[in-house]
Tab-separated table of C-alpha atoms and ligand atoms in Angstrom:
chain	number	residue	atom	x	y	z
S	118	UNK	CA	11.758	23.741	1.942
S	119	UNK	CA	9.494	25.911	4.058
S	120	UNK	CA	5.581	24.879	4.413
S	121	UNK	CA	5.001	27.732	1.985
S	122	UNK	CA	6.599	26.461	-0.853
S	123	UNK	CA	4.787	22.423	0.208
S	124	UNK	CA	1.670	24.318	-0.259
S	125	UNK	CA	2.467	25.830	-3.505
S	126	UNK	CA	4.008	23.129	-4.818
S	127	UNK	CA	0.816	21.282	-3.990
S	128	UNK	CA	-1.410	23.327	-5.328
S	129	UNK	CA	0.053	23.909	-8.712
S	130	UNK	CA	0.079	20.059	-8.664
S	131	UNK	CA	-3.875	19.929	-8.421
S	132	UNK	CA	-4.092	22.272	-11.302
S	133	UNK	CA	-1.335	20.557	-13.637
S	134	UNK	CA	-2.999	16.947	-12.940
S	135	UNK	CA	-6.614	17.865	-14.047
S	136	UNK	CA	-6.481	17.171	-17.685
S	137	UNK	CA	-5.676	13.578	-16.580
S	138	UNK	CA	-8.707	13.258	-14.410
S	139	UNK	CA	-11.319	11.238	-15.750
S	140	UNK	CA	-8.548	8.974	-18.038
S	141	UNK	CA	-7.637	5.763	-16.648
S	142	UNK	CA	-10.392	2.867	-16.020
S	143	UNK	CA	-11.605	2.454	-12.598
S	144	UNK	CA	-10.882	-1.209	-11.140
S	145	UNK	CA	-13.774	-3.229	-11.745
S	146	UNK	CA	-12.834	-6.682	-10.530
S	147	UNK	CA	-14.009	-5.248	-7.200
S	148	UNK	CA	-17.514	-4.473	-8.177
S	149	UNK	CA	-17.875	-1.991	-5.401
S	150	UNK	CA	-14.936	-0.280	-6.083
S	151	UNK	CA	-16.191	0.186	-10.261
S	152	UNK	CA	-18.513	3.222	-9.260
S	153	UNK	CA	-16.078	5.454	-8.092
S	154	UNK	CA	-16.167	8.675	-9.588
S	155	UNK	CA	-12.683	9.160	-11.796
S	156	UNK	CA	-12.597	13.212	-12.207
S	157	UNK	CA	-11.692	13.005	-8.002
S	158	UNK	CA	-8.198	13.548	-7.044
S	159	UNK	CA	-6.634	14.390	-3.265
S	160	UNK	CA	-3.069	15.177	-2.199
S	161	UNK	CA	-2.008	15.330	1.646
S	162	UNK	CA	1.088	15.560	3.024
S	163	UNK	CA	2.852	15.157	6.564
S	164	UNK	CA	5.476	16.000	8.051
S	165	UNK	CA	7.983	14.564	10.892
S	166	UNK	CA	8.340	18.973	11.793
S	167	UNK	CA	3.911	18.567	12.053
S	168	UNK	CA	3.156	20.138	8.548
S	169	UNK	CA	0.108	18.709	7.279
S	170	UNK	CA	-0.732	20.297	3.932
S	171	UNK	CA	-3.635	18.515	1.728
S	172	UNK	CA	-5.930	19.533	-1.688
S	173	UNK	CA	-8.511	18.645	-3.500
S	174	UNK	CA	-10.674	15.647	-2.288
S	175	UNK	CA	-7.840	14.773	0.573
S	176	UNK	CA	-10.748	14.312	2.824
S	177	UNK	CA	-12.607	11.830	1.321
S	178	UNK	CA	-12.573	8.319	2.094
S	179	UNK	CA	-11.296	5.430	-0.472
S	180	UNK	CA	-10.489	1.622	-0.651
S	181	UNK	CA	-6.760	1.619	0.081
S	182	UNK	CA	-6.859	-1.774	-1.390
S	183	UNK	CA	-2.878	-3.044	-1.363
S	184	UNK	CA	-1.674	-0.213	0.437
S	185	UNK	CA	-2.821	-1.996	3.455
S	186	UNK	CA	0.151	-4.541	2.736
S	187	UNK	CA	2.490	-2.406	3.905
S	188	UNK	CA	0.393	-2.525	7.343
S	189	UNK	CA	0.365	-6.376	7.713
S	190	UNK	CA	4.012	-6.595	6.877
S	191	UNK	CA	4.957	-4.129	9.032
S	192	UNK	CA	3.175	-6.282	12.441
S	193	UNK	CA	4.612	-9.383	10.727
S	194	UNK	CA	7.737	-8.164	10.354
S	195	UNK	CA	7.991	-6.250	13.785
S	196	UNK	CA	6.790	-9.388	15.140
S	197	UNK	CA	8.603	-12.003	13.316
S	198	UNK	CA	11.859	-11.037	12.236
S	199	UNK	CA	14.577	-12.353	9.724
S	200	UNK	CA	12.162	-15.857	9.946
S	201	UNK	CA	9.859	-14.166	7.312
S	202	UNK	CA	11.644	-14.668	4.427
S	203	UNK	CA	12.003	-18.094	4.476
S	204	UNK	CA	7.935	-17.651	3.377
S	205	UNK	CA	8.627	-15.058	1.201
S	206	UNK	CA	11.315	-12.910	-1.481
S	207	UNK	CA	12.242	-9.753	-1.823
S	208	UNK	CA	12.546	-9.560	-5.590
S	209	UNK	CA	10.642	-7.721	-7.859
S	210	UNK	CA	8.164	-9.717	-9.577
S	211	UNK	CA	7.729	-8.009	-12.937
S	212	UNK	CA	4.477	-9.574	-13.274
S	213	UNK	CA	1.165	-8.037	-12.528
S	214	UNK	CA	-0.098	-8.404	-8.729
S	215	UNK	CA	-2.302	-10.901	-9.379
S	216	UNK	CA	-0.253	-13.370	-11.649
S	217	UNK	CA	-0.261	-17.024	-11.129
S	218	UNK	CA	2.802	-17.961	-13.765
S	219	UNK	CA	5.865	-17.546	-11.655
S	220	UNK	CA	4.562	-19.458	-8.248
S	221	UNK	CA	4.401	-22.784	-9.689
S	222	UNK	CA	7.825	-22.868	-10.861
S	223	UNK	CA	9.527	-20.945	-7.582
S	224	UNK	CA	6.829	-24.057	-6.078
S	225	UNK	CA	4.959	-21.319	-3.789
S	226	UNK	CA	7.649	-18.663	-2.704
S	227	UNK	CA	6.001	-15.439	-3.600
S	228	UNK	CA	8.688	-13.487	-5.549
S	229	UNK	CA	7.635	-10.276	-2.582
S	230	UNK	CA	5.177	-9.073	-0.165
S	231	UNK	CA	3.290	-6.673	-2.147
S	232	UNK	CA	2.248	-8.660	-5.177
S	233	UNK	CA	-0.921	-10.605	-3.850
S	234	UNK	CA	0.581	-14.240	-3.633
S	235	UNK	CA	3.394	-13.122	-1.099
S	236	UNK	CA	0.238	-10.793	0.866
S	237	UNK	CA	-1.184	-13.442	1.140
S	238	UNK	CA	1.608	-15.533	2.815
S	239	UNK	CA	2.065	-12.353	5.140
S	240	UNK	CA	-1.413	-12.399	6.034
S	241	UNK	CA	-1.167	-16.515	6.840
S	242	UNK	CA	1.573	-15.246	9.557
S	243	UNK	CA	-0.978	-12.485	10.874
S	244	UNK	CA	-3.389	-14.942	11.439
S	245	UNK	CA	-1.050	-17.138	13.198
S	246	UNK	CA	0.463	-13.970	15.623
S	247	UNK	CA	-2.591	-12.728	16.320
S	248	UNK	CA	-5.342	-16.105	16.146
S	249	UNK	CA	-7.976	-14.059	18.485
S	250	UNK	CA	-8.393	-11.150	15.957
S	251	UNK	CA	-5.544	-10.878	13.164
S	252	UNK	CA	-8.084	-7.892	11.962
S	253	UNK	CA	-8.642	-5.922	14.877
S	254	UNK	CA	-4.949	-5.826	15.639
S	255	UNK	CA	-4.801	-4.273	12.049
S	256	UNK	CA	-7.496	-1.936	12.584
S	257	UNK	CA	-6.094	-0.644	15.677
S	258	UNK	CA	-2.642	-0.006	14.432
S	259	UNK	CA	-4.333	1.750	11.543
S	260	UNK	CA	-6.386	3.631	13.810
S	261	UNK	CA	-3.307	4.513	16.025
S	262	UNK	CA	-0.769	5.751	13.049
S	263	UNK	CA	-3.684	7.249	11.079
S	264	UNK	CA	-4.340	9.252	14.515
S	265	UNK	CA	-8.161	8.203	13.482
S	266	UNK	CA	-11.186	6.344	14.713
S	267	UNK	CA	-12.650	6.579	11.174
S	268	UNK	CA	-10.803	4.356	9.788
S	269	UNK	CA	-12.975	0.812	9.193
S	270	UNK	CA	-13.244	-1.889	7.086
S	271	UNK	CA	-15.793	-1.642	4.369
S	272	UNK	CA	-17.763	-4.762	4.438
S	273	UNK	CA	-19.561	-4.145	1.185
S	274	UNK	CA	-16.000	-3.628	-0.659
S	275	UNK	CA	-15.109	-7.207	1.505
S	276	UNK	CA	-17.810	-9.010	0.212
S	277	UNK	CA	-17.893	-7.840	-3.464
S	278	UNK	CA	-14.320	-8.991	-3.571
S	279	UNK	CA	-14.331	-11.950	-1.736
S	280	UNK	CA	-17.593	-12.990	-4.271
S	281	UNK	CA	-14.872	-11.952	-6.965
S	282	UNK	CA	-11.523	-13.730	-5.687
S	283	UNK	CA	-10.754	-16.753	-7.882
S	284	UNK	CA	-7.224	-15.886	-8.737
S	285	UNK	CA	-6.456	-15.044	-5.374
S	286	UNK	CA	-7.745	-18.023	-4.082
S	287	UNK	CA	-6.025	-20.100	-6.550
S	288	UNK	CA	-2.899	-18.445	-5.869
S	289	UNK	CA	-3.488	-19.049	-1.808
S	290	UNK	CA	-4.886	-22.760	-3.196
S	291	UNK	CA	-1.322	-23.339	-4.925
S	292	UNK	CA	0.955	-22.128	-2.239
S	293	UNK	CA	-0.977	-24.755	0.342
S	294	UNK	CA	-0.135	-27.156	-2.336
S	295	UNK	CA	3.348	-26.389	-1.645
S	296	UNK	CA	3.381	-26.280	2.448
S	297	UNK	CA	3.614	-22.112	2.331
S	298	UNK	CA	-0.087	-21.326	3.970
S	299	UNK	CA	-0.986	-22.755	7.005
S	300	UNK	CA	-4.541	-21.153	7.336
S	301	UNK	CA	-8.095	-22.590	6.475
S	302	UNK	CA	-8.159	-20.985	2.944
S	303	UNK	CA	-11.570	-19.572	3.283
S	304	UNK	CA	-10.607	-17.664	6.506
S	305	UNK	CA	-7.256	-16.156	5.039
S	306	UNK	CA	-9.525	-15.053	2.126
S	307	UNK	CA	-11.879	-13.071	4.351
S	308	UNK	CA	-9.203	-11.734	6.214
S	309	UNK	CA	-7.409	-10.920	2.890
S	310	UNK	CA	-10.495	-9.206	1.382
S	311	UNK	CA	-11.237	-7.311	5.027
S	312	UNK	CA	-7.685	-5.793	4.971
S	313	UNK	CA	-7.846	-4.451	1.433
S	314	UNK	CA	-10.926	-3.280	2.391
S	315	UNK	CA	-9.953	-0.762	4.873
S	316	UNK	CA	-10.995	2.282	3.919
S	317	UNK	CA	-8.774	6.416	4.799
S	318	UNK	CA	-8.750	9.620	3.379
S	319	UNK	CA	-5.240	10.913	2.070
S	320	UNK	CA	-4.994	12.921	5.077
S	321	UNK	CA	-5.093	9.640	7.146
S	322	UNK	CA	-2.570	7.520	4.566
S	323	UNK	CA	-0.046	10.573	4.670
S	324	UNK	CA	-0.228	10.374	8.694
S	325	UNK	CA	-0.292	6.365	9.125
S	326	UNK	CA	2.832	6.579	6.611
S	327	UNK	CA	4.787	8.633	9.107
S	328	UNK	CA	6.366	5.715	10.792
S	329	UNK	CA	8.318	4.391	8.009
S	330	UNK	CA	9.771	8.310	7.092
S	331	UNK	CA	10.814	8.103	11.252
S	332	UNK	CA	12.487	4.759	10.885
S	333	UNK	CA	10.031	2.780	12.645
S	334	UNK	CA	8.763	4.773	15.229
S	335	UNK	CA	5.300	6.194	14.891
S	336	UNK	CA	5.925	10.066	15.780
S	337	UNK	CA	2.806	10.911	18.034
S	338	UNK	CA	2.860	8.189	19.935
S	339	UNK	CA	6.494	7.152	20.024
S	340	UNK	CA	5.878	3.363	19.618
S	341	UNK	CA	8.298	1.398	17.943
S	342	UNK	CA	6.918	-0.890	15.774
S	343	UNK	CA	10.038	-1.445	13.544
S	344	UNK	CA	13.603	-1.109	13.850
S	345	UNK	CA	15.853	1.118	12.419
S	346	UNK	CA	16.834	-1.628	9.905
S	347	UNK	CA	13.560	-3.313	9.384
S	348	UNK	CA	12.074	0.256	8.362
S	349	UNK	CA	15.143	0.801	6.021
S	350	UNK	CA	14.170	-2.568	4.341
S	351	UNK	CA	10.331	-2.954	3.992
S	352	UNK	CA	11.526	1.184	2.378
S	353	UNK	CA	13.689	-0.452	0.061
S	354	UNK	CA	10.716	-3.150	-0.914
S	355	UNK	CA	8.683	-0.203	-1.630
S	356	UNK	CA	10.744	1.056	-3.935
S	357	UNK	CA	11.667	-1.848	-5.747
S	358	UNK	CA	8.474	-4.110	-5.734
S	359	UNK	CA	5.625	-1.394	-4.249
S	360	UNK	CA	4.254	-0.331	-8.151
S	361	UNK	CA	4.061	-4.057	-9.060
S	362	UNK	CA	5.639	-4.033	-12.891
S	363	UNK	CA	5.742	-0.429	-12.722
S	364	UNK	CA	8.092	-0.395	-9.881
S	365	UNK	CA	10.835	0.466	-12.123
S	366	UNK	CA	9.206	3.491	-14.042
S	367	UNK	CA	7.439	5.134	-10.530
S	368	UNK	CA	11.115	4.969	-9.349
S	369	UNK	CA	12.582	6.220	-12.566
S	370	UNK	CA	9.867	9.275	-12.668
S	371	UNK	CA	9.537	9.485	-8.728
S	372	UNK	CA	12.561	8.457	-6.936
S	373	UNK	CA	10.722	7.261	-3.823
S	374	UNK	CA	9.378	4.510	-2.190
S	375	UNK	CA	5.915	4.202	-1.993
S	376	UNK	CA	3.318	2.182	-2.448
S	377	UNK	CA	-0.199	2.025	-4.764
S	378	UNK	CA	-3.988	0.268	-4.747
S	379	UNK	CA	-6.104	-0.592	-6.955
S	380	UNK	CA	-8.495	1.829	-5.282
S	381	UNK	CA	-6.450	4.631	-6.846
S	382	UNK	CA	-4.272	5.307	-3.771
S	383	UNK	CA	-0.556	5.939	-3.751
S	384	UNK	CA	1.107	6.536	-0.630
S	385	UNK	CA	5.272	7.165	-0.499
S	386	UNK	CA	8.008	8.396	1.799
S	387	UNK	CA	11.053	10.498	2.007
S	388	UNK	CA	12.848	9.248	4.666
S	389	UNK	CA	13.561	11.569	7.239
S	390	UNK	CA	11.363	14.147	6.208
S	391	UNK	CA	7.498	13.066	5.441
S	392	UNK	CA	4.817	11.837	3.852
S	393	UNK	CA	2.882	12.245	0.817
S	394	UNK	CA	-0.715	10.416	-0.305
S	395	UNK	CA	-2.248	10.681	-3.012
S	396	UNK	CA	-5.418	9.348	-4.586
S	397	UNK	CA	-7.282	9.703	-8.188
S	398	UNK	CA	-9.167	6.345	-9.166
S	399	UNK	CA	-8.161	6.347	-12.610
S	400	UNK	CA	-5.634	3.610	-13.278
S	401	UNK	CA	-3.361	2.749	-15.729
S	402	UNK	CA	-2.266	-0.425	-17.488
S	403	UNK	CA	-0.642	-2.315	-14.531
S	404	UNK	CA	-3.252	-1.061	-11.997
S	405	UNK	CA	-2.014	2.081	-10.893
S	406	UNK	CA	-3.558	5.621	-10.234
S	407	UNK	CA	-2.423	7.548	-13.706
S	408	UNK	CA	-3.121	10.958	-12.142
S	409	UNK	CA	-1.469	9.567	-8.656
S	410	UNK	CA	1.888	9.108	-10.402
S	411	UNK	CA	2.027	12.292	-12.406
S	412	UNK	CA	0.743	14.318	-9.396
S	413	UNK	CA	4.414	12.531	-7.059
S	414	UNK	CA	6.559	12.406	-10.278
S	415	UNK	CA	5.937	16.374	-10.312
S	416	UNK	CA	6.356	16.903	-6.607
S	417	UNK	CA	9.638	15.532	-6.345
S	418	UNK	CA	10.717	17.507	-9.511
S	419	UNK	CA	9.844	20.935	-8.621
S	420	UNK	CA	10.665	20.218	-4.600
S	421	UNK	CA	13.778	18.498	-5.572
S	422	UNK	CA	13.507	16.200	-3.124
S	423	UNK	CA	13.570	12.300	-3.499
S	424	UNK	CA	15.662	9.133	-2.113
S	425	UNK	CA	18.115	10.354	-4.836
O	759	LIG	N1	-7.824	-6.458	-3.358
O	759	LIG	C1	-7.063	-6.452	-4.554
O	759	LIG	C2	-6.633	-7.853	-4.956
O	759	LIG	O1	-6.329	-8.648	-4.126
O	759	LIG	C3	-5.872	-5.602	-4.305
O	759	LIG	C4	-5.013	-5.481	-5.518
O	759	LIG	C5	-4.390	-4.140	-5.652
O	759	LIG	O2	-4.727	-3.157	-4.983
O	759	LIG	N2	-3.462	-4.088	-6.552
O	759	LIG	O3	-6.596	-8.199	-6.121
């Protein structure tokens, strides 16, 4: 598929989504995410040949909210190794991302890393790698794969949610019950709350996704940060657990693994080939951008391109 057809394909996407815009309810369990304007929508795409193609409000900053999980488990993992997942699974949940029910009777092994009880557990290990400044190790690798100083950590999206975090800090509360979190829970909160918090255009999220379409290395810069095998599986964890209980129907409609926010954000790979972000705050039931999954369930369709 030539950069032509990317752009076309693109662009009739921004057109075909539009009805949707505005639908959806912005998350507002983040206070200072609940102003964002719903009618916005960006789509940018990058490519391991150096394409970058990108419409609509691609340039405009958002929360990427739990799309930043796939950053921490990506140092952990790099870091750590196979020892990981004797803190967490690799099952899909089929519960929303914040639910308590499951944890007390797997007694505090999060069912994966992207619903927010296994995050959490990832971001525990963070903290321990990296004591001096889990969060500026996070920043910079952001910074590095985004190819951007911009991106930052919105302290006023930090704060409102960390005023706001009850149910994530009685899931962190519950798995300390049970021996899986090692961190003072206060800190692991703000550190939890600073990560969602970081804040990219789509432009940046289709670049800082990159690595995981190049199996692990991060194409400007050639830096390893996962091998061949451990970008194959956090992949696979995208696909099966990165939608939360919608994992199933974004792979059904989409075929890829990817990745979504509660700011509105969807980012998703095709191995080999590139990356694709997209971003429209309007969610759905389970918390995901309604216009974000249309927009990738059409791209795939009329590229013909997915995992499948
Ligand atoms: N910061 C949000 C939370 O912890 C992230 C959730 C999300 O994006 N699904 O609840």
């Amino acid at each position: 598929v030539s950069s032509v057809d990317y752009r076309q394909v693109v662009e009739q996407i921004a057109r075909d989504v539009r009805p949707l815009l505005g639908r959806g309810a912005v998350a507002d369990f983040v206070p200072a995410l609940a102003a964002a304007d719903p009618k916005q929508f960006g789509m940018a795409l990058s490519t391991l040949a150096g394409e970058e193609i990108s419409v609509g409000d691609a340039g405009v900053p958002f929360s990427i909210q739990s799309i930043s999980k796939v950053l921490t488990l990506t140092l952990v993992l790099g870091k750590l190794g196979e020892e990981l997942w004797q803190r967490v699974g690799r099952e899909p949940s089929g519960n929303p991302f914040n639910s308590l029910v499951q944890l007390e009777y797997e007694r505090g092994l999060p069912r994966n890393p992207f619903i927010n009880a296994g995050a959490l557990v990832v971001t525990d290990l963070l903290m321990r790698l990296h004591p001096a400044d889990p969060l500026g190790v996070l920043l910079d690798f952001a910074r590095t794969a985004a190819r951007s100083t911009s991106v930052h950590i919105d302290g006023r999206v930090a704060q409102s949610e960390k005023a706001r975090s009850h149910r994530n800090q009685a899931l962190a509360a519950l798995m300390k019950s049970f021996g899986n979190i090692d961190a003072d829970l206060d800190q692991l909160l703000d550190v939890y709350c600073a990560q969602c918090a970081i804040t990219m255009t789509c432009q940046e999220l289709a670049r800082t996704f990159l690595f995981l379409a190049n199996r692990g290395v991060v194409p400007h810069t050639s830096q390893r940060v996962l091998t061949t095998s451990q970008a194959k599986r956090l992949s696979a964890l995208m696909l099966t657990c990165g939608l939360y209980d919608e994992s199933g129907d974004f792979a059904f409609r989409v075929g890829l693994p990817g990745k979504s926010g509660i700011g509105g954000g969807i980012a998703a790979i095709i191995p080999g080939l590139l990356s694709v972000a997209v971003w429209s705050p309007g969610l759905d039931g389970c918390g995901n951008s309604l216009a974000g999954i249309q927009a990738l369930e059409q791209f795939t369709t009329a590229t013909g391109i997915s995992v499948f």
